[in-house]
Amino acid sequence: MTSPAWDPQQYNRFERQRDRAVIDLLAQLPRDLDPHEVWDIGCGTGRHAALLKRRWPGARVHGLDSSAAMLEQARSLPDAVDWVLGDLQMWEPEAPVDLILANASLQWASDHANLFRRLAAVLAPGGVLAVQMPMAWETRHHALMRQTAADGPWRARLKGVDTIQPLLAAEGYYDAVADLCEDVDIWSTTYLHVLEGEDAVLEWMKGTALRPYLTALCEDSAILDAFLMRLGQVLGQAFPKRPEGRTLLPFPRLFLLARRRSDVGEGSRQGR
Ligand SMILES: C[S@@+](CC[C@H](N)C(=O)[O-])C[C@H]1O[C@@H](n2cnc3c(N)ncnc32)[C@H](O)[C@@H]1O
């Protein structure tokens, strides 16, 4: 799948809600982890890579993203992070990695069984893979987005546009990393995001899942506006504002932590 055009301001509008999951993920990192090489892949606007640099100032921290717009924002951070424009599906680090963070990015990538195996393979012995992905396909708001895209004058232009696909079952991720890793910990949880503002679910989706549709319709503003208006109505009915004015969005997410075994070949620390 090709990553669509991103809008850092729109994405960061719901920063507090979006950050909750990565904080929960990072809280589970092994206490004895003392990384030298750290990569945040699909780092977006770079705030989590910067956080990792502050946590381990002696480590070489890299942030990889395929969006120049997201990286431009990342580069404005004061932290000494190596920002890299590139595709995580083609990524081959020069040195074995002690910590790979992939927060809300791998759902845009394809062939997860191979991808996760490859990520486990570039870890140094004892290195950790830490992933969080939205389980978005199954959610009501994604179903409504797909239905609306398939029904209206925009239909022909949106047909075949890739948006987030279903994840593997949790067992599929376990199988992908189990022979290279130990301490494989996979869990899921549903957050009830409390969103402020008008058309809150639509605005949330404009930051992420709707990006491919917005990109596909960007040259016809009349059709784009009509599509967004219809989707806003549909989402507004499905997710009505509560009496005090906020909107509730249930959002399930899948987490994976896996630690590279010390007794399997690739990713040796020699030569550092
Ligand atoms: C939802 S944002 C998450 C950003 C950041 N990890 C965070 O948690 O704030 C997804 C990010 O993944 C990046 N991305 C998607 N596919 C990618 C790919 N194939 N290679 C590199 N980055 C990718 C996008 O450009 C975007 O910045």
mmCIF file of C-alpha atoms and ligand atoms in Angstrom:
data_model
loop_
_atom_site.group_PDB
_atom_site.id
_atom_site.type_symbol
_atom_site.label_atom_id
_atom_site.label_comp_id
_atom_site.label_asym_id
_atom_site.label_seq_id
_atom_site.Cartn_x
_atom_site.Cartn_y
_atom_site.Cartn_z
ATOM 1 C CA MET A 1 0.000 0.000 0.000
ATOM 2 C CA THR A 2 1.261 3.512 -0.784
ATOM 3 C CA SER A 3 1.185 5.963 2.090
ATOM 4 C CA PRO A 4 -1.008 8.977 1.205
ATOM 5 C CA ALA A 5 -0.197 12.668 1.606
ATOM 6 C CA TRP A 6 -0.117 13.600 5.313
ATOM 7 C CA ASP A 7 -1.070 16.784 7.101
ATOM 8 C CA PRO A 8 0.901 17.167 10.369
ATOM 9 C CA GLN A 9 -1.450 19.819 11.824
ATOM 10 C CA GLN A 10 -4.545 17.705 11.212
ATOM 11 C CA TYR A 11 -2.869 14.572 12.580
ATOM 12 C CA ASN A 12 -1.708 16.315 15.763
ATOM 13 C CA ARG A 13 -5.136 17.821 16.475
ATOM 14 C CA PHE A 14 -5.956 14.841 18.674
ATOM 15 C CA GLU A 15 -2.453 14.452 20.063
ATOM 16 C CA ARG A 16 -3.508 13.590 23.622
ATOM 17 C CA GLN A 17 -5.859 10.782 22.547
ATOM 18 C CA ARG A 18 -3.467 9.423 19.918
ATOM 19 C CA ASP A 19 -0.541 9.446 22.364
ATOM 20 C CA ARG A 20 -2.307 7.381 24.992
ATOM 21 C CA ALA A 21 -1.545 4.077 23.233
ATOM 22 C CA VAL A 22 2.163 4.743 22.621
ATOM 23 C CA ILE A 23 2.598 5.698 26.260
ATOM 24 C CA ASP A 24 0.995 2.391 27.261
ATOM 25 C CA LEU A 25 3.316 0.570 24.851
ATOM 26 C CA LEU A 26 6.509 2.292 26.025
ATOM 27 C CA ALA A 27 5.569 1.604 29.649
ATOM 28 C CA GLN A 28 5.992 -2.112 28.886
ATOM 29 C CA LEU A 29 9.575 -1.894 27.563
ATOM 30 C CA PRO A 30 11.933 -4.170 29.515
ATOM 31 C CA ARG A 31 13.476 -2.315 32.459
ATOM 32 C CA ASP A 32 16.999 -3.523 31.588
ATOM 33 C CA LEU A 33 16.892 -2.217 28.001
ATOM 34 C CA ASP A 34 19.861 0.102 27.395
ATOM 35 C CA PRO A 35 19.817 0.719 23.639
ATOM 36 C CA HIS A 36 22.596 2.085 21.422
ATOM 37 C CA GLU A 37 20.704 2.008 18.116
ATOM 38 C CA VAL A 38 17.068 3.124 18.158
ATOM 39 C CA TRP A 39 14.728 3.509 15.183
ATOM 40 C CA ASP A 40 11.226 4.966 15.179
ATOM 41 C CA ILE A 41 9.821 3.749 11.859
ATOM 42 C CA GLY A 42 6.899 5.749 10.531
ATOM 43 C CA CYS A 43 7.943 8.412 13.049
ATOM 44 C CA GLY A 44 5.525 11.070 11.733
ATOM 45 C CA THR A 45 6.164 14.448 13.352
ATOM 46 C CA GLY A 46 8.935 12.898 15.436
ATOM 47 C CA ARG A 47 7.743 13.486 18.974
ATOM 48 C CA HIS A 48 8.243 9.880 20.074
ATOM 49 C CA ALA A 49 11.722 9.583 18.552
ATOM 50 C CA ALA A 50 12.584 12.790 20.425
ATOM 51 C CA LEU A 51 11.191 11.283 23.618
ATOM 52 C CA LEU A 52 13.390 8.200 23.159
ATOM 53 C CA LYS A 53 16.462 10.426 22.634
ATOM 54 C CA ARG A 54 15.697 12.225 25.885
ATOM 55 C CA ARG A 55 15.235 8.888 27.669
ATOM 56 C CA TRP A 56 18.555 7.508 26.308
ATOM 57 C CA PRO A 57 20.720 10.553 25.419
ATOM 58 C CA GLY A 58 23.722 8.341 24.592
ATOM 59 C CA ALA A 59 21.845 6.313 21.981
ATOM 60 C CA ARG A 60 21.836 6.970 18.257
ATOM 61 C CA VAL A 61 18.163 7.637 17.577
ATOM 62 C CA HIS A 62 16.790 7.652 14.035
ATOM 63 C CA GLY A 63 13.315 8.616 12.820
ATOM 64 C CA LEU A 64 12.225 7.193 9.467
ATOM 65 C CA ASP A 65 9.183 8.391 7.547
ATOM 66 C CA SER A 66 8.061 8.477 3.922
ATOM 67 C CA SER A 67 6.262 11.819 4.310
ATOM 68 C CA ALA A 68 8.401 14.916 3.694
ATOM 69 C CA ALA A 69 5.693 17.057 5.342
ATOM 70 C CA MET A 70 5.747 15.014 8.572
ATOM 71 C CA LEU A 71 9.565 15.004 8.640
ATOM 72 C CA GLU A 72 9.724 18.743 8.095
ATOM 73 C CA GLN A 73 7.858 19.158 11.362
ATOM 74 C CA ALA A 74 10.106 16.545 13.034
ATOM 75 C CA ARG A 75 13.218 18.448 11.965
ATOM 76 C CA SER A 76 12.004 21.524 13.833
ATOM 77 C CA LEU A 77 12.388 19.632 17.147
ATOM 78 C CA PRO A 78 15.513 20.535 19.133
ATOM 79 C CA ASP A 79 16.546 16.916 19.751
ATOM 80 C CA ALA A 80 19.591 15.325 18.080
ATOM 81 C CA VAL A 81 17.682 12.697 16.130
ATOM 82 C CA ASP A 82 18.788 11.463 12.699
ATOM 83 C CA TRP A 83 15.699 12.097 10.528
ATOM 84 C CA VAL A 84 15.519 9.871 7.442
ATOM 85 C CA LEU A 85 13.118 10.139 4.495
ATOM 86 C CA GLY A 86 12.385 6.612 3.307
ATOM 87 C CA ASP A 87 10.034 3.683 3.008
ATOM 88 C CA LEU A 88 9.903 1.356 5.984
ATOM 89 C CA GLN A 89 9.068 -1.540 3.673
ATOM 90 C CA MET A 90 12.498 -1.169 2.009
ATOM 91 C CA TRP A 91 14.332 -0.201 5.202
ATOM 92 C CA GLU A 92 17.626 -1.943 5.896
ATOM 93 C CA PRO A 93 19.464 -0.467 8.888
ATOM 94 C CA GLU A 94 23.252 -0.372 8.680
ATOM 95 C CA ALA A 95 23.707 -1.669 12.225
ATOM 96 C CA PRO A 96 21.665 -4.138 14.293
ATOM 97 C CA VAL A 97 18.929 -2.303 16.164
ATOM 98 C CA ASP A 98 18.341 -2.401 19.922
ATOM 99 C CA LEU A 99 14.897 -0.821 19.824
ATOM 100 C CA ILE A 100 12.447 -0.510 16.944
ATOM 101 C CA LEU A 101 9.357 1.554 17.698
ATOM 102 C CA ALA A 102 6.527 1.463 15.167
ATOM 103 C CA ASN A 103 3.549 3.378 16.521
ATOM 104 C CA ALA A 104 0.460 3.626 14.323
ATOM 105 C CA SER A 105 2.504 3.190 11.141
ATOM 106 C CA LEU A 106 2.670 -0.476 10.124
ATOM 107 C CA GLN A 107 -1.055 -0.643 9.370
ATOM 108 C CA TRP A 108 -0.141 1.258 6.184
ATOM 109 C CA ALA A 109 2.289 -1.475 5.126
ATOM 110 C CA SER A 110 1.470 -4.715 3.340
ATOM 111 C CA ASP A 111 2.508 -8.370 3.813
ATOM 112 C CA HIS A 112 2.698 -8.221 7.575
ATOM 113 C CA ALA A 113 3.925 -11.791 8.057
ATOM 114 C CA ASN A 114 7.120 -11.065 6.096
ATOM 115 C CA LEU A 115 7.453 -7.508 7.357
ATOM 116 C CA PHE A 116 7.347 -8.511 11.032
ATOM 117 C CA ARG A 117 9.804 -11.340 10.436
ATOM 118 C CA ARG A 118 12.158 -8.914 8.716
ATOM 119 C CA LEU A 119 11.874 -6.423 11.576
ATOM 120 C CA ALA A 120 12.685 -9.154 14.097
ATOM 121 C CA ALA A 121 15.676 -10.149 11.953
ATOM 122 C CA VAL A 122 17.325 -6.692 12.093
ATOM 123 C CA LEU A 123 17.232 -6.609 15.905
ATOM 124 C CA ALA A 124 20.457 -7.050 17.842
ATOM 125 C CA PRO A 125 20.441 -9.892 20.396
ATOM 126 C CA GLY A 126 18.279 -8.647 23.273
ATOM 127 C CA GLY A 127 16.834 -5.928 21.034
ATOM 128 C CA VAL A 128 13.141 -5.095 21.253
ATOM 129 C CA LEU A 129 10.425 -4.615 18.652
ATOM 130 C CA ALA A 130 7.594 -2.434 19.985
ATOM 131 C CA VAL A 131 4.528 -1.996 17.792
ATOM 132 C CA GLN A 132 1.079 -0.477 18.182
ATOM 133 C CA MET A 133 -1.458 -0.619 15.346
ATOM 134 C CA PRO A 134 -5.073 0.511 15.197
ATOM 135 C CA MET A 135 -7.487 -2.354 14.555
ATOM 136 C CA ALA A 136 -9.388 0.076 12.424
ATOM 137 C CA TRP A 137 -10.913 -2.116 9.717
ATOM 138 C CA GLU A 138 -13.417 -3.645 12.133
ATOM 139 C CA THR A 139 -14.583 -0.362 13.611
ATOM 140 C CA ARG A 140 -17.936 1.205 12.897
ATOM 141 C CA HIS A 141 -16.467 4.478 11.663
ATOM 142 C CA HIS A 142 -14.274 2.673 9.111
ATOM 143 C CA ALA A 143 -17.214 0.585 7.878
ATOM 144 C CA LEU A 144 -19.206 3.810 7.422
ATOM 145 C CA MET A 145 -16.283 5.417 5.607
ATOM 146 C CA ARG A 146 -16.043 2.501 3.161
ATOM 147 C CA GLN A 147 -19.831 2.398 2.627
ATOM 148 C CA THR A 148 -19.999 6.134 1.975
ATOM 149 C CA ALA A 149 -17.032 5.971 -0.420
ATOM 150 C CA ALA A 150 -18.825 3.276 -2.414
ATOM 151 C CA ASP A 151 -22.119 5.154 -2.701
ATOM 152 C CA GLY A 152 -22.218 8.569 -4.355
ATOM 153 C CA PRO A 153 -20.903 10.571 -7.310
ATOM 154 C CA TRP A 154 -17.341 10.115 -5.961
ATOM 155 C CA ARG A 155 -17.630 6.338 -6.204
ATOM 156 C CA ALA A 156 -15.712 5.863 -9.475
ATOM 157 C CA ARG A 157 -12.795 7.987 -8.251
ATOM 158 C CA LEU A 158 -12.574 6.226 -4.905
ATOM 159 C CA LYS A 159 -12.937 2.728 -6.279
ATOM 160 C CA GLY A 160 -9.714 0.830 -5.757
ATOM 161 C CA VAL A 161 -8.194 3.529 -3.529
ATOM 162 C CA ASP A 162 -6.302 1.733 -0.789
ATOM 163 C CA THR A 163 -7.049 2.616 2.763
ATOM 164 C CA ILE A 164 -6.150 0.737 5.922
ATOM 165 C CA GLN A 165 -6.598 -3.018 5.487
ATOM 166 C CA PRO A 166 -7.505 -5.611 8.151
ATOM 167 C CA LEU A 167 -4.640 -6.732 10.386
ATOM 168 C CA LEU A 168 -3.600 -10.358 10.780
ATOM 169 C CA ALA A 169 -5.062 -12.256 13.715
ATOM 170 C CA ALA A 170 -2.849 -11.824 16.791
ATOM 171 C CA GLU A 171 -1.542 -15.379 16.297
ATOM 172 C CA GLY A 172 -0.194 -14.365 12.870
ATOM 173 C CA TYR A 173 2.087 -11.772 14.479
ATOM 174 C CA TYR A 174 3.222 -14.280 17.087
ATOM 175 C CA ASP A 175 4.105 -16.793 14.372
ATOM 176 C CA ALA A 176 6.009 -14.147 12.384
ATOM 177 C CA VAL A 177 8.455 -13.368 15.196
ATOM 178 C CA ALA A 178 8.385 -16.425 17.472
ATOM 179 C CA ASP A 179 11.407 -18.284 16.121
ATOM 180 C CA LEU A 180 13.690 -15.225 16.395
ATOM 181 C CA CYS A 181 12.251 -13.669 19.541
ATOM 182 C CA GLU A 182 11.433 -14.511 23.123
ATOM 183 C CA ASP A 183 9.114 -12.757 25.535
ATOM 184 C CA VAL A 184 6.558 -12.149 22.810
ATOM 185 C CA ASP A 185 3.774 -10.126 24.384
ATOM 186 C CA ILE A 186 0.707 -9.312 22.285
ATOM 187 C CA TRP A 187 -2.437 -7.661 23.574
ATOM 188 C CA SER A 188 -5.298 -5.526 22.414
ATOM 189 C CA THR A 189 -7.436 -2.970 24.114
ATOM 190 C CA THR A 190 -10.230 -0.617 23.163
ATOM 191 C CA TYR A 191 -9.886 3.023 24.095
ATOM 192 C CA LEU A 192 -12.958 5.172 24.406
ATOM 193 C CA HIS A 193 -11.583 8.388 22.969
ATOM 194 C CA VAL A 194 -13.396 11.488 24.196
ATOM 195 C CA LEU A 195 -13.235 14.006 21.341
ATOM 196 C CA GLU A 196 -13.912 17.738 21.428
ATOM 197 C CA GLY A 197 -15.293 19.931 18.685
ATOM 198 C CA GLU A 198 -17.651 19.823 15.718
ATOM 199 C CA ASP A 199 -17.677 16.770 13.422
ATOM 200 C CA ALA A 200 -15.173 15.203 15.785
ATOM 201 C CA VAL A 201 -15.047 11.712 14.245
ATOM 202 C CA LEU A 202 -14.755 13.136 10.736
ATOM 203 C CA GLU A 203 -11.943 15.434 11.896
ATOM 204 C CA TRP A 204 -10.222 12.477 13.580
ATOM 205 C CA MET A 205 -10.435 10.472 10.349
ATOM 206 C CA LYS A 206 -9.157 13.370 8.237
ATOM 207 C CA GLY A 207 -5.880 13.009 10.147
ATOM 208 C CA THR A 208 -5.385 9.335 9.242
ATOM 209 C CA ALA A 209 -7.719 6.866 7.521
ATOM 210 C CA LEU A 210 -9.290 9.396 5.169
ATOM 211 C CA ARG A 211 -5.912 10.551 3.814
ATOM 212 C CA PRO A 212 -6.034 8.260 0.718
ATOM 213 C CA TYR A 213 -9.561 9.439 -0.150
ATOM 214 C CA LEU A 214 -8.673 13.096 0.402
ATOM 215 C CA THR A 215 -5.634 12.621 -1.835
ATOM 216 C CA ALA A 216 -7.726 10.918 -4.541
ATOM 217 C CA LEU A 217 -10.333 13.720 -4.580
ATOM 218 C CA CYS A 218 -8.014 16.687 -3.998
ATOM 219 C CA GLU A 219 -8.286 17.992 -7.539
ATOM 220 C CA ASP A 220 -12.077 18.313 -7.485
ATOM 221 C CA SER A 221 -13.058 20.410 -4.502
ATOM 222 C CA ALA A 222 -16.826 20.210 -5.220
ATOM 223 C CA ILE A 223 -16.820 16.408 -5.116
ATOM 224 C CA LEU A 224 -14.464 16.380 -2.144
ATOM 225 C CA ASP A 225 -16.722 18.758 -0.176
ATOM 226 C CA ALA A 226 -19.821 16.715 -1.064
ATOM 227 C CA PHE A 227 -18.144 13.485 0.046
ATOM 228 C CA LEU A 228 -17.000 15.020 3.338
ATOM 229 C CA MET A 229 -20.443 16.503 3.963
ATOM 230 C CA ARG A 230 -22.144 13.130 3.424
ATOM 231 C CA LEU A 231 -19.624 11.287 5.559
ATOM 232 C CA GLY A 232 -19.890 13.942 8.269
ATOM 233 C CA GLN A 233 -23.670 13.450 8.385
ATOM 234 C CA VAL A 234 -23.388 9.665 8.535
ATOM 235 C CA LEU A 235 -20.741 9.796 11.270
ATOM 236 C CA GLY A 236 -22.675 12.440 13.178
ATOM 237 C CA GLN A 237 -25.701 10.116 13.331
ATOM 238 C CA ALA A 238 -23.625 7.106 14.355
ATOM 239 C CA PHE A 239 -21.574 9.043 16.936
ATOM 240 C CA PRO A 240 -23.888 11.726 18.338
ATOM 241 C CA LYS A 241 -22.508 14.371 20.661
ATOM 242 C CA ARG A 242 -23.112 13.612 24.325
ATOM 243 C CA PRO A 243 -25.268 16.080 26.274
ATOM 244 C CA GLU A 244 -22.140 17.915 27.496
ATOM 245 C CA GLY A 245 -20.933 18.379 23.896
ATOM 246 C CA ARG A 246 -18.206 15.758 23.502
ATOM 247 C CA THR A 247 -18.162 12.770 21.139
ATOM 248 C CA LEU A 248 -17.146 9.233 22.107
ATOM 249 C CA LEU A 249 -15.119 7.119 19.672
ATOM 250 C CA PRO A 250 -14.400 3.495 20.637
ATOM 251 C CA PHE A 251 -11.058 2.527 19.105
ATOM 252 C CA PRO A 252 -9.431 -0.926 19.386
ATOM 253 C CA ARG A 253 -5.645 -1.243 19.086
ATOM 254 C CA LEU A 254 -3.205 -4.144 18.873
ATOM 255 C CA PHE A 255 0.163 -4.097 20.671
ATOM 256 C CA LEU A 256 3.222 -6.272 20.220
ATOM 257 C CA LEU A 257 6.465 -6.401 22.175
ATOM 258 C CA ALA A 258 9.064 -8.988 21.237
ATOM 259 C CA ARG A 259 12.671 -9.395 22.354
ATOM 260 C CA ARG A 260 15.301 -10.843 20.052
ATOM 261 C CA ARG A 261 16.780 -14.053 21.402
ATOM 262 C CA SER A 262 20.492 -13.993 22.120
ATOM 263 C CA ASP A 263 21.102 -17.472 20.742
ATOM 264 C CA VAL A 264 20.032 -16.932 17.110
ATOM 265 C CA GLY A 265 22.379 -15.811 14.316
ATOM 266 C CA GLU A 266 21.562 -12.503 12.603
ATOM 267 C CA GLY A 267 22.004 -9.039 14.098
ATOM 268 C CA SER A 268 25.248 -9.544 16.049
ATOM 269 C CA ARG A 269 26.748 -6.570 17.907
ATOM 270 C CA GLN A 270 30.225 -7.332 16.484
ATOM 271 C CA GLY A 271 31.852 -4.527 14.554
ATOM 272 C CA ARG A 272 30.157 -1.691 16.440
HETATM 273 C C1 LIG B 1 -0.617 7.702 11.792
HETATM 274 S S1 LIG B 1 0.959 8.393 11.503
HETATM 275 C C2 LIG B 1 1.853 7.935 12.995
HETATM 276 C C3 LIG B 1 3.070 8.780 13.206
HETATM 277 C C4 LIG B 1 3.834 8.544 14.520
HETATM 278 N N1 LIG B 1 4.390 7.223 14.613
HETATM 279 C C5 LIG B 1 2.937 8.829 15.699
HETATM 280 O O1 LIG B 1 2.596 7.894 16.427
HETATM 281 O O2 LIG B 1 2.590 9.997 15.911
HETATM 282 C C6 LIG B 1 1.589 7.223 10.330
HETATM 283 C C7 LIG B 1 2.955 7.609 9.792
HETATM 284 O O3 LIG B 1 3.487 6.496 9.091
HETATM 285 C C8 LIG B 1 4.146 6.970 7.951
HETATM 286 N N2 LIG B 1 4.235 5.879 6.974
HETATM 287 C C9 LIG B 1 3.210 5.194 6.407
HETATM 288 N N3 LIG B 1 3.681 4.281 5.545
HETATM 289 C C10 LIG B 1 5.043 4.391 5.570
HETATM 290 C C11 LIG B 1 6.085 3.727 4.891
HETATM 291 N N4 LIG B 1 5.856 2.749 4.013
HETATM 292 N N5 LIG B 1 7.361 4.092 5.157
HETATM 293 C C12 LIG B 1 7.619 5.089 6.041
HETATM 294 N N6 LIG B 1 6.666 5.758 6.718
HETATM 295 C C13 LIG B 1 5.385 5.420 6.482
HETATM 296 C C14 LIG B 1 3.296 8.122 7.479
HETATM 297 O O4 LIG B 1 4.007 8.993 6.617
HETATM 298 C C15 LIG B 1 2.903 8.767 8.791
HETATM 299 O O5 LIG B 1 3.794 9.777 9.186
#
